[in-house]
Coordinates of C-alpha atoms in Angstrom, one line a residue:
X148 CA -33.0 -150.2 70.2
X149 CA -32.5 -146.4 70.1
X150 CA -35.1 -144.0 71.3
X151 CA -35.9 -142.5 67.9
X152 CA -35.3 -145.5 65.6
X153 CA -34.8 -149.2 65.3
X154 CA -31.2 -149.0 64.1
X155 CA -29.8 -151.5 66.6
X156 CA -32.7 -153.9 66.2
X157 CA -31.0 -156.2 63.7
X158 CA -33.6 -158.9 63.6
X159 CA -36.3 -156.5 62.6
X160 CA -34.1 -155.0 59.9
X161 CA -33.5 -158.5 58.5
X162 CA -37.3 -159.1 58.4
X163 CA -37.9 -155.8 56.6
X164 CA -35.2 -156.6 54.1
X165 CA -36.9 -159.9 53.2
X166 CA -40.3 -158.2 53.1
X167 CA -39.0 -155.5 50.7
X168 CA -37.3 -158.0 48.4
X169 CA -40.7 -159.6 47.8
X170 CA -42.6 -156.4 47.0
X171 CA -43.3 -155.4 43.4
X172 CA -42.8 -151.8 44.3
X173 CA -39.3 -152.3 45.6
X174 CA -36.9 -150.8 43.0
X175 CA -33.8 -152.6 44.3
X176 CA -34.4 -156.0 42.8
X177 CA -31.3 -157.6 41.4
X178 CA -29.0 -155.6 43.7
X179 CA -27.4 -156.6 47.0
X180 CA -28.7 -154.5 49.8
X181 CA -29.3 -154.3 53.6
X182 CA -31.7 -152.3 55.7
X183 CA -29.4 -149.8 57.3
X184 CA -31.9 -147.7 59.3
X185 CA -35.5 -147.6 60.4
X186 CA -37.0 -144.3 61.5
X187 CA -40.5 -144.8 62.9
X188 CA -42.9 -141.8 63.1
X189 CA -45.1 -141.5 66.2
X190 CA -48.1 -143.8 66.6
X191 CA -51.0 -142.8 64.4
X192 CA -53.4 -143.8 67.1
X193 CA -51.9 -141.7 69.8
X194 CA -49.3 -142.2 72.5
X195 CA -51.2 -144.3 75.0
X196 CA -53.3 -147.4 74.3
X197 CA -53.8 -150.4 76.6
X198 CA -51.6 -153.5 75.9
X199 CA -53.1 -156.0 73.5
X200 CA -54.5 -153.5 71.0
X201 CA -53.6 -153.0 67.4
X202 CA -51.0 -150.2 67.0
X203 CA -50.0 -148.5 63.7
X204 CA -47.5 -146.0 62.4
X205 CA -45.5 -145.1 59.4
X206 CA -41.8 -146.2 59.3
X207 CA -39.2 -144.8 56.9
X208 CA -36.8 -147.6 56.0
X209 CA -33.4 -146.8 54.5
X210 CA -31.7 -149.5 52.4
X211 CA -28.0 -149.4 51.6
X212 CA -26.8 -151.0 48.4
X213 CA -23.4 -152.6 47.8
X214 CA -22.4 -149.7 45.5
X215 CA -22.7 -147.2 48.4
X216 CA -26.1 -145.7 47.3
X217 CA -29.2 -145.6 49.5
X218 CA -33.0 -145.4 49.0
X219 CA -35.7 -144.6 51.5
X220 CA -39.0 -146.5 51.5
X221 CA -42.3 -145.8 53.3
X222 CA -43.6 -148.8 55.1
X223 CA -46.8 -148.2 57.1
X224 CA -46.8 -151.0 59.7
X225 CA -49.7 -152.4 61.7
X226 CA -48.6 -154.3 64.9
X227 CA -51.2 -156.9 65.9
X228 CA -51.1 -158.8 69.3
X229 CA -51.5 -162.1 67.4
X230 CA -51.3 -163.4 63.9
X231 CA -54.2 -162.9 61.4
X232 CA -54.4 -165.6 58.7
X233 CA -56.3 -163.2 56.5
X234 CA -53.2 -161.0 56.4
X235 CA -50.6 -163.7 55.5
X236 CA -49.8 -161.9 52.2
X237 CA -48.9 -158.8 54.1
X238 CA -46.8 -160.4 56.9
X239 CA -43.5 -158.7 57.8
X240 CA -42.8 -161.0 60.8
X241 CA -43.0 -161.6 64.6
X242 CA -41.0 -159.0 66.6
X243 CA -40.4 -158.2 70.2
X244 CA -40.7 -154.5 70.9
X245 CA -39.8 -152.9 74.3
X246 CA -43.0 -150.9 74.4
X247 CA -45.4 -153.5 72.9
X248 CA -43.9 -156.9 73.8
X249 CA -44.1 -159.7 71.2
X250 CA -46.3 -158.6 68.3
X251 CA -46.9 -159.5 64.7
X252 CA -45.9 -156.8 62.1
X253 CA -48.0 -156.5 58.9
X254 CA -47.9 -154.1 56.0
X255 CA -50.2 -151.5 57.4
X256 CA -52.0 -150.7 54.2
X257 CA -54.0 -153.9 54.8
X258 CA -54.8 -153.0 58.5
X259 CA -58.1 -151.1 58.8
X260 CA -57.1 -149.2 61.9
X261 CA -54.3 -147.5 59.9
X262 CA -56.2 -146.8 56.7
X263 CA -59.1 -145.4 58.8
X264 CA -56.7 -143.2 60.7
X265 CA -55.4 -141.7 57.5
X266 CA -58.9 -140.8 56.2
X267 CA -59.7 -139.3 59.6
X268 CA -56.7 -137.1 59.3
X269 CA -57.8 -135.7 56.0
X270 CA -61.3 -135.1 57.2
X271 CA -60.1 -133.2 60.3
X272 CA -57.9 -130.9 58.2
X273 CA -60.7 -130.3 55.7
X274 CA -63.3 -129.5 58.3
X275 CA -61.0 -127.1 60.2
X276 CA -59.3 -125.5 57.2
X277 CA -56.1 -125.9 59.2
X278 CA -53.3 -128.4 58.4
X279 CA -53.5 -131.2 61.0
X280 CA -50.7 -133.4 62.2
X281 CA -51.3 -137.0 63.3
X282 CA -48.6 -139.6 64.0
X283 CA -45.9 -137.4 62.6
X284 CA -47.8 -136.9 59.3
X285 CA -49.2 -133.6 58.1
X286 CA -52.6 -133.8 56.3
X287 CA -53.2 -131.2 53.6
X288 CA -56.4 -130.7 51.6
X289 CA -57.5 -128.8 48.5
X290 CA -60.2 -126.3 49.5
X291 CA -62.5 -127.2 46.6
X292 CA -62.3 -130.9 47.0
X293 CA -65.0 -133.2 48.5
X294 CA -63.7 -135.9 50.8
X295 CA -65.2 -139.4 51.3
X296 CA -67.7 -140.1 54.0
X297 CA -66.0 -140.9 57.3
X298 CA -67.5 -144.3 57.3
X299 CA -65.8 -145.2 54.0
X300 CA -63.7 -148.4 54.3
X301 CA -60.3 -148.4 52.6
X302 CA -59.4 -151.3 50.3
X303 CA -56.0 -151.8 48.6
X304 CA -56.1 -152.0 44.8
X305 CA -54.6 -155.2 43.4
X306 CA -53.0 -153.8 40.3
X307 CA -49.2 -154.0 40.1
X308 CA -47.5 -150.7 40.4
X309 CA -44.5 -148.9 42.0
X310 CA -46.7 -147.4 44.8
X311 CA -49.8 -148.6 46.8
X312 CA -53.3 -147.3 46.2
X313 CA -56.1 -147.4 48.7
X314 CA -59.7 -146.8 47.6
X315 CA -62.2 -145.3 50.0
X316 CA -65.7 -146.2 49.1
X317 CA -66.4 -145.0 45.5
X318 CA -65.2 -141.5 45.7
X319 CA -61.5 -141.2 46.6
X320 CA -58.2 -143.0 46.1
X321 CA -55.1 -142.5 48.3
X322 CA -51.8 -143.3 46.6
X323 CA -49.0 -143.9 49.1
X324 CA -45.5 -143.3 47.7
X325 CA -43.3 -146.3 48.6
X326 CA -39.9 -144.9 47.5
X327 CA -39.7 -141.4 48.9
X328 CA -37.4 -138.5 48.2
X329 CA -36.9 -135.3 50.2
X330 CA -38.7 -132.4 48.6
X331 CA -41.9 -131.9 46.7
X332 CA -43.2 -134.9 44.9
X333 CA -43.9 -134.0 41.2
X334 CA -47.1 -136.1 41.2
X335 CA -48.6 -133.8 43.9
X336 CA -47.1 -130.6 42.4
X337 CA -48.4 -131.2 38.9
X338 CA -51.8 -132.5 40.0
X339 CA -52.2 -129.5 42.3
X340 CA -51.5 -127.1 39.5
X341 CA -53.7 -128.8 37.0
X342 CA -56.5 -129.2 39.5
X343 CA -56.5 -125.5 40.4
X344 CA -56.3 -124.6 36.7
X345 CA -59.4 -126.6 36.0
X346 CA -57.7 -129.0 33.5
X347 CA -60.2 -131.8 32.9
X348 CA -58.0 -134.6 31.8
X349 CA -56.7 -135.5 35.2
X350 CA -58.4 -136.9 38.3
X351 CA -58.7 -133.8 40.6
X352 CA -56.4 -133.7 43.7
X353 CA -58.1 -133.7 47.1
X354 CA -55.2 -133.6 49.4
X355 CA -51.7 -135.0 50.3
X356 CA -49.6 -136.3 53.1
X357 CA -46.2 -135.0 54.3
X358 CA -43.9 -136.6 56.8
X359 CA -40.8 -135.6 58.8
X360 CA -38.3 -137.8 60.4
X361 CA -34.7 -137.9 61.8
X362 CA -31.8 -138.8 59.5
X363 CA -28.7 -140.7 60.6
X364 CA -27.1 -137.4 61.9
X365 CA -30.3 -136.4 63.7
X366 CA -31.0 -133.9 60.9
X367 CA -34.7 -133.5 60.0
X368 CA -35.8 -134.9 56.7
X369 CA -39.1 -134.1 55.0
X370 CA -40.9 -135.7 52.1
X371 CA -44.3 -136.1 50.6
X372 CA -45.8 -139.5 51.5
X373 CA -49.0 -139.8 49.5
X374 CA -51.8 -138.0 47.7
X375 CA -55.6 -138.3 47.7
X376 CA -57.5 -137.9 44.5
X377 CA -61.0 -138.3 43.1
X378 CA -61.6 -142.0 42.3
X379 CA -62.7 -142.5 38.7
X380 CA -64.8 -145.5 39.5
X381 CA -66.2 -146.2 36.0
X382 CA -62.9 -145.6 34.2
X383 CA -61.2 -148.3 32.1
X384 CA -57.4 -148.7 32.1
X385 CA -55.9 -147.7 28.8
X386 CA -53.5 -150.7 28.9
X387 CA -56.4 -153.1 29.3
X388 CA -58.3 -151.5 26.4
X389 CA -55.2 -151.8 24.2
X390 CA -54.6 -155.4 25.1
X391 CA -58.2 -156.3 24.3
X392 CA -57.9 -154.7 20.9
X393 CA -54.8 -156.7 20.1
X394 CA -56.4 -159.9 21.3
X395 CA -59.4 -159.2 19.0
X396 CA -57.1 -158.8 16.1
X397 CA -55.0 -161.9 16.7
X398 CA -58.1 -164.0 17.4
X399 CA -59.3 -163.2 13.9
X400 CA -55.9 -163.9 12.4
X401 CA -56.5 -163.0 8.8
X402 CA -58.0 -159.5 9.2
X403 CA -56.3 -156.2 9.2
X404 CA -56.6 -153.9 12.3
X405 CA -59.1 -151.5 10.6
X406 CA -61.3 -154.5 9.8
X407 CA -61.7 -155.8 13.4
X408 CA -64.4 -154.5 15.7
X409 CA -61.9 -153.8 18.5
X410 CA -59.9 -151.4 16.4
X411 CA -58.1 -149.0 18.8
X412 CA -56.9 -146.3 16.3
X413 CA -59.6 -143.7 17.0
X414 CA -58.9 -144.0 20.8
X415 CA -55.1 -143.7 20.1
X416 CA -55.8 -140.5 18.1
X417 CA -57.9 -139.0 20.9
X418 CA -55.2 -140.0 23.4
X419 CA -52.7 -138.1 21.3
X420 CA -54.9 -135.0 21.4
X421 CA -55.1 -135.3 25.2
X422 CA -51.4 -135.7 25.7
X423 CA -50.7 -132.6 23.6
X424 CA -53.3 -130.6 25.6
X425 CA -51.5 -131.7 28.8
X426 CA -48.2 -130.6 27.4
X427 CA -49.7 -127.2 26.4
X428 CA -51.1 -126.8 30.0
X429 CA -47.8 -127.7 31.7
X430 CA -45.9 -125.2 29.5
X431 CA -48.4 -122.6 30.6
X432 CA -48.3 -123.4 34.3
X433 CA -44.6 -124.2 34.8
X434 CA -41.3 -122.8 33.5
X435 CA -40.3 -123.7 30.0
X436 CA -37.6 -122.8 27.5
X437 CA -35.4 -124.2 24.8
X438 CA -32.3 -126.4 25.0
X439 CA -29.2 -124.9 23.4
X440 CA -27.2 -127.1 21.0
X441 CA -24.7 -128.1 23.7
X442 CA -27.5 -129.7 25.6
X443 CA -27.8 -132.2 22.8
X444 CA -24.3 -133.3 23.7
X445 CA -25.3 -133.6 27.4
X446 CA -28.3 -135.7 26.4
X447 CA -26.2 -137.9 24.2
X448 CA -23.7 -138.5 26.9
X449 CA -26.4 -139.4 29.4
X450 CA -28.0 -141.9 27.1
X451 CA -24.7 -143.4 26.2
X452 CA -23.8 -143.8 29.9
X453 CA -27.1 -145.5 30.6
X454 CA -26.5 -147.9 27.7
X455 CA -23.0 -148.7 29.0
X456 CA -24.5 -149.5 32.4
X457 CA -27.3 -151.5 30.9
X458 CA -25.0 -153.8 28.9
X459 CA -23.7 -155.3 32.1
X460 CA -27.2 -156.2 33.2
X461 CA -28.6 -157.2 29.8
X462 CA -25.7 -158.8 27.8
X463 CA -28.0 -159.1 24.7
X464 CA -27.7 -155.4 24.3
X465 CA -24.0 -155.8 23.3
X466 CA -24.9 -156.5 19.7
X467 CA -26.7 -153.2 19.5
X468 CA -24.2 -151.1 21.4
X469 CA -22.3 -149.5 18.5
X470 CA -25.4 -148.7 16.5
X471 CA -27.2 -147.3 19.5
X472 CA -24.2 -145.2 20.3
X473 CA -24.2 -143.8 16.8
X474 CA -27.9 -143.0 17.2
X475 CA -27.3 -141.1 20.4
X476 CA -24.2 -139.4 18.8
X477 CA -26.6 -137.7 16.3
X478 CA -28.0 -135.6 19.2
X479 CA -24.7 -133.8 19.4
X480 CA -25.5 -132.3 15.9
X481 CA -29.0 -130.9 16.7
X482 CA -29.3 -127.9 14.5
X483 CA -32.3 -126.2 16.0
X484 CA -33.1 -125.5 19.7
X485 CA -35.4 -128.1 21.2
X486 CA -38.4 -126.8 23.3
X487 CA -38.2 -128.1 26.9
X488 CA -40.7 -127.9 29.7
X489 CA -42.2 -130.0 32.6
X490 CA -43.4 -133.3 31.2
X491 CA -45.2 -136.4 32.6
X492 CA -41.9 -138.3 32.7
X493 CA -43.2 -141.9 32.6
X494 CA -46.0 -141.8 30.1
X495 CA -47.5 -145.1 28.9
X496 CA -50.9 -146.7 28.5
X497 CA -51.0 -147.8 32.1
X498 CA -50.9 -144.2 33.1
X499 CA -54.2 -143.5 31.2
X500 CA -57.8 -144.0 32.0
X501 CA -60.7 -143.9 29.5
X502 CA -63.9 -142.4 30.9
X503 CA -67.2 -141.3 29.5
X504 CA -65.7 -137.8 29.4
X505 CA -62.6 -138.8 27.5
X506 CA -59.1 -139.7 28.4
X507 CA -57.6 -139.0 31.9
X508 CA -53.8 -139.0 32.6
X509 CA -52.5 -140.2 36.0
X510 CA -49.2 -140.7 37.9
X511 CA -47.1 -137.7 37.2
X512 CA -44.3 -139.0 39.5
X513 CA -41.9 -139.8 36.7
X514 CA -39.8 -142.9 36.3
X515 CA -39.4 -144.5 39.8
X516 CA -35.7 -145.3 39.3
X517 CA -34.7 -141.7 38.7
X518 CA -33.7 -139.1 41.3
X519 CA -36.2 -136.3 42.3
X520 CA -34.0 -133.8 40.5
X521 CA -34.2 -135.8 37.3
X522 CA -37.9 -136.3 37.6
X523 CA -38.6 -132.6 38.0
X524 CA -36.1 -131.3 35.4
X525 CA -37.3 -129.7 32.1
X526 CA -37.3 -132.0 29.1
X527 CA -38.6 -132.3 25.6
X528 CA -42.3 -133.3 25.4
X529 CA -41.0 -135.9 22.9
X530 CA -39.8 -137.9 25.9
X531 CA -43.5 -138.5 26.7
X532 CA -44.4 -139.2 23.1
X533 CA -41.7 -141.8 22.9
X534 CA -42.9 -143.4 26.1
X535 CA -46.4 -143.8 24.6
X536 CA -45.0 -145.2 21.4
X537 CA -43.1 -147.8 23.4
X538 CA -46.4 -148.7 25.2
X539 CA -48.2 -149.5 21.9
X540 CA -45.3 -151.7 21.0
X541 CA -45.5 -153.4 24.4
X542 CA -49.2 -154.0 24.1
X543 CA -48.7 -155.8 20.8
X544 CA -45.6 -157.7 22.0
X545 CA -47.1 -158.9 25.3
X546 CA -50.3 -160.1 23.5
X547 CA -48.4 -161.8 20.7
X548 CA -46.3 -163.6 23.3
X549 CA -49.4 -165.0 25.0
X550 CA -50.7 -166.4 21.7
X551 CA -47.4 -168.0 20.7
X552 CA -45.3 -166.3 18.0
X553 CA -45.8 -167.2 14.4
X554 CA -45.1 -165.3 11.2
X555 CA -48.8 -164.4 10.4
X556 CA -49.7 -163.3 14.0
X557 CA -46.4 -161.4 14.3
X558 CA -47.2 -159.5 11.1
X559 CA -50.7 -158.6 12.4
X560 CA -49.3 -157.5 15.7
X561 CA -46.8 -155.2 14.0
X562 CA -49.7 -153.8 11.8
X563 CA -51.6 -153.0 15.0
X564 CA -48.5 -151.3 16.5
X565 CA -47.8 -149.2 13.4
X566 CA -51.5 -148.2 13.0
X567 CA -51.9 -147.0 16.6
X568 CA -48.5 -145.3 16.6
X569 CA -49.5 -143.3 13.5
X570 CA -52.9 -142.5 15.0
X571 CA -51.4 -141.3 18.2
X572 CA -48.9 -139.1 16.4
X573 CA -51.6 -137.7 14.2
X574 CA -53.8 -136.7 17.2
X575 CA -50.8 -135.3 19.0
X576 CA -49.6 -133.3 16.0
X577 CA -53.1 -131.8 15.4
X578 CA -52.7 -129.9 18.7
X579 CA -48.9 -129.6 19.2
X580 CA -47.9 -129.0 15.6
X581 CA -45.0 -130.9 13.8
X582 CA -42.7 -131.1 16.7
X583 CA -42.3 -134.9 16.4
X584 CA -41.8 -134.7 12.6
X585 CA -39.3 -131.9 13.0
X586 CA -37.0 -133.8 15.4
X587 CA -37.0 -137.4 14.2
X588 CA -33.6 -138.2 15.6
X589 CA -34.5 -136.9 19.0
X590 CA -37.8 -138.9 19.1
X591 CA -35.9 -142.1 17.9
X592 CA -33.2 -141.5 20.6
X593 CA -35.8 -141.1 23.3
X594 CA -37.6 -144.3 22.2
X595 CA -34.3 -146.3 22.1
X596 CA -33.3 -144.9 25.5
X597 CA -36.7 -146.0 26.9
X598 CA -36.3 -149.5 25.4
X599 CA -32.9 -149.8 27.1
X600 CA -34.5 -148.9 30.4
X601 CA -37.2 -151.5 29.8
X602 CA -34.7 -154.2 29.0
X603 CA -33.0 -153.6 32.3
X604 CA -36.3 -153.5 34.2
X605 CA -37.6 -156.8 32.6
X606 CA -34.3 -158.6 33.2
X607 CA -34.7 -157.8 36.9
X608 CA -38.4 -158.2 37.3
X609 CA -40.0 -160.2 34.4
X610 CA -37.3 -162.0 32.4
X611 CA -39.9 -163.6 30.1
X612 CA -40.7 -160.1 28.7
X613 CA -37.1 -158.9 28.0
X614 CA -37.5 -159.9 24.3
X615 CA -40.1 -157.2 23.8
X616 CA -37.8 -154.1 24.3
X617 CA -34.9 -156.0 22.5
X618 CA -37.2 -156.5 19.5
X619 CA -38.1 -152.8 19.5
X620 CA -34.5 -151.8 19.6
X621 CA -33.8 -154.0 16.6
X622 CA -36.7 -152.3 14.8
X623 CA -35.5 -148.8 15.7
X624 CA -32.1 -149.7 14.4
X625 CA -33.6 -151.1 11.2
X626 CA -35.4 -147.8 10.5
X627 CA -32.1 -145.9 10.2

């Protein structure tokens, strides 16, 4: 084992590879990979502790894929002197480390000593107004933010997502980025700007984590590792609300969406207003402009390339290939400049929370599978609009699938989908103007492109759901 890494410790790399492959947040599913490098940061609990104590640190794990690409993942690790049956779900494996002897490695987000140490780092920075470093991690805080009580115990949220969130008491939530990229994470960047601007439709930012480690050539690499926000304890997930609404409708069977007590259309309209307000604020706080006509050609080429790659993963896309290509080709003939700006980048109902004070938007990190440059680039706000339209379709499709598809229920589900799409677009347009109506080809292309992305994702992660985006693609093609 090298002094600054675990590069030659092959057994541990194999254990980590198996651990990663079983994590929901690992984006490399369905691809051949190996763990090529492990760069551990210093111990979070200091350099010297007696043998037999729990030790914890953050490790940056680089995976290499068969196509030559690499990703880096953050794996906080807690090393326990003996196994803990209560942590079986978080087990990485038994390892023999020169400085610790034989220990049992666990995903550190479930180890209290590690989560307590992270909270202590934030508190130390906030109290001193000076950025503190602990275990190779810098702790930054927002001056106006109020941090949790030091005695607050961290607990991991069980919801499936591409990162891991730890709730401290009832006041704050720490989101640890699992797949990390060098540079400024857009989730922190946008939340910081919106928090300082007083935008009320986000959970205020309280602080963030930044780490630095050695790359393969001993060059220093730096990336954001996590962000601390106000925890909206009484909020309800927008996805859950939508699913409940569709279930109410399908339980009735013979009623229209507007006739059922759980009608969601008014919420969809208010959500459209909130998304438009978010776009307005992002345009004010960040650079914006308009895409010249030749960018339509670039966008068409990018979508076509994504389709060509997706066909190899989802063969059922082959029957749509020519018509989708024709749909994307229309973008080359855009006759008016398209406004572009910073956007959410991965907007759907699961990125929304309904509170007593209205809708809140979360997770501005962008699509996990894209590069940092892609996630921070300017784009049309219609990309976000298309993402939300896809989410309404998903809510209807997932619920219908759980009921068992029949003609009557399928008709009702599609009614719900159409009603809420229309309501959302109406709310959005009441603030943003007629941007969606003025660029129907662009909106349809964004929606089809998103459905292609979803088809690949479902094939690799939830094959039983792949029919939902494929059905949507068929519908989009039928609307031509």
